[in-house]
Short mmCIF file of C-alpha atoms in Angstrom, two decimals:
data_model
loop_
_atom_site.label_atom_id
_atom_site.label_comp_id
_atom_site.label_asym_id
_atom_site.label_seq_id
_atom_site.Cartn_x
_atom_site.Cartn_y
_atom_site.Cartn_z
CA PRO A 905 111.32 74.30 378.90
CA VAL A 906 109.01 72.24 380.76
CA ASP A 907 105.77 74.11 381.15
CA ALA A 908 103.40 71.51 382.92
CA ALA A 909 103.78 68.16 384.59
CA MET A 910 101.74 65.07 383.45
CA ASP A 911 99.77 65.17 386.66
CA GLY A 912 98.51 68.79 385.93
CA MET A 913 97.89 68.59 382.24
CA PRO A 914 96.55 66.23 379.99
CA SER A 915 98.34 64.81 377.00
CA VAL A 916 95.64 66.17 374.67
CA MET A 917 97.20 69.58 375.35
CA PHE A 918 100.05 68.91 373.66
CA ASP A 919 100.91 67.95 370.07
CA ALA A 920 102.99 65.15 370.64
CA VAL A 921 104.57 62.99 373.35
CA PHE A 922 108.29 62.02 373.46
CA VAL A 923 109.45 59.27 375.86
CA PRO A 924 112.92 59.48 376.71
CA GLY A 925 115.01 56.06 376.86
CA GLY A 926 116.98 56.53 380.07
CA ALA A 927 116.57 53.14 382.13
CA ASP A 928 115.65 54.99 385.38
CA ALA A 929 112.94 56.80 383.64
CA ALA A 930 111.71 53.97 381.68
CA ALA A 931 111.56 51.85 385.01
CA ALA A 932 109.50 55.06 386.82
CA MET A 933 106.97 55.08 384.06
CA ALA A 934 106.35 51.26 383.79
CA LYS A 935 105.50 51.64 387.38
CA SER A 936 103.33 54.67 387.14
CA GLY A 937 99.44 54.22 386.08
CA GLU A 938 99.46 58.19 385.54
CA ALA A 939 102.41 57.66 382.96
CA LYS A 940 100.77 54.93 381.26
CA HIS A 941 97.41 56.61 380.98
CA TYR A 942 99.22 59.59 379.73
CA VAL A 943 100.73 57.75 376.69
CA LEU A 944 97.44 55.74 376.35
CA GLU A 945 95.54 59.20 376.04
CA ALA A 946 97.99 60.38 373.46
CA TYR A 947 97.57 57.48 371.34
CA LYS A 948 93.83 57.62 371.55
CA HIS A 949 93.60 61.13 370.82
CA LEU A 950 95.96 60.29 367.54
CA LYS A 951 98.97 62.25 368.72
CA PRO A 952 102.50 61.43 367.43
CA ILE A 953 104.44 59.49 370.03
CA VAL A 954 108.14 58.51 370.25
CA VAL A 955 109.47 55.91 372.76
CA LEU A 956 113.31 55.75 372.69
CA GLY A 957 115.66 52.94 373.96
CA ALA A 958 114.89 51.57 377.41
CA ALA A 959 111.23 52.98 377.25
CA ARG A 960 110.45 50.67 374.18
CA PRO A 961 108.93 47.73 376.32
CA LEU A 962 106.35 50.24 377.72
CA LEU A 963 104.62 49.95 374.18
CA ALA A 964 104.44 45.98 374.78
CA ALA A 965 103.18 46.60 378.32
CA LEU A 966 100.45 49.00 376.95
CA ASN A 967 99.61 46.53 374.08
CA LEU A 968 100.31 49.23 371.53
CA THR A 969 101.83 48.46 367.90
CA PRO A 970 104.23 51.12 366.22
CA ASP A 971 102.46 52.89 363.41
CA ALA A 972 103.27 55.80 361.19
CA GLY A 973 102.74 58.14 364.27
CA LEU A 974 103.85 55.70 367.27
CA LEU A 975 107.72 55.67 366.62
CA GLU A 976 110.35 53.54 368.45
CA GLY A 977 113.93 53.79 367.92
CA ASP A 978 117.55 53.66 369.96
CA ALA A 979 118.34 57.18 369.17
CA VAL A 980 116.53 60.50 368.31
CA ASP A 981 118.03 60.54 364.85
CA ALA A 982 116.43 56.81 363.78
CA VAL A 983 112.90 58.57 364.31
CA PHE A 984 113.38 62.16 363.66
CA GLY A 985 112.32 62.46 360.16
CA ASN A 986 109.20 60.27 360.74
CA PHE A 987 108.46 62.12 363.89
CA ALA A 988 108.60 65.42 362.03
CA GLN A 989 106.25 64.03 358.98
CA ALA A 990 103.71 62.70 361.71
CA LEU A 991 103.83 66.17 363.46
CA GLY A 992 103.19 68.00 360.35
CA GLN A 993 99.96 65.70 359.70
CA HIS A 994 98.84 67.09 363.26
CA ARG A 995 97.16 63.61 364.03
CA VAL A 996 97.61 60.15 363.04
CA TRP A 997 94.20 59.46 361.13
CA ALA A 998 95.24 55.72 360.46
CA ARG A 999 95.14 54.91 363.74
CA GLU A 1000 91.28 55.73 364.40
CA ALA A 1001 90.22 52.30 364.22
CA ALA A 1002 92.93 50.96 366.67
CA ALA A 1003 92.35 53.96 369.13
CA ALA A 1004 88.62 53.02 369.53
CA ALA A 1005 89.68 49.98 371.69
CA ILE A 1006 91.77 52.17 374.19
CA PRO A 1007 90.04 53.05 377.62
CA ALA A 1008 91.89 56.28 378.20
#
């Protein structure tokens, strides 16, 4: 169940971020500075992130490149195994150098 909104609880309070691929949701996120900040903040804090379907262009808009914990795909099944593995590591330590340039 949803227990918080992104404008009331920062992404660092969660273990990971999952961006669904619905076209309407993706369009709304692309226009939301708050949503973009949320994803960038999670990236900076080395959290696993999944971006699906129509939301995938968000990565290019944020200048983020997929890595072992920043996963993109067209369906959950395509990324679930790698996402579970990233969650098990708690952080994506290999991302530290890239995350240093993120202003979130």
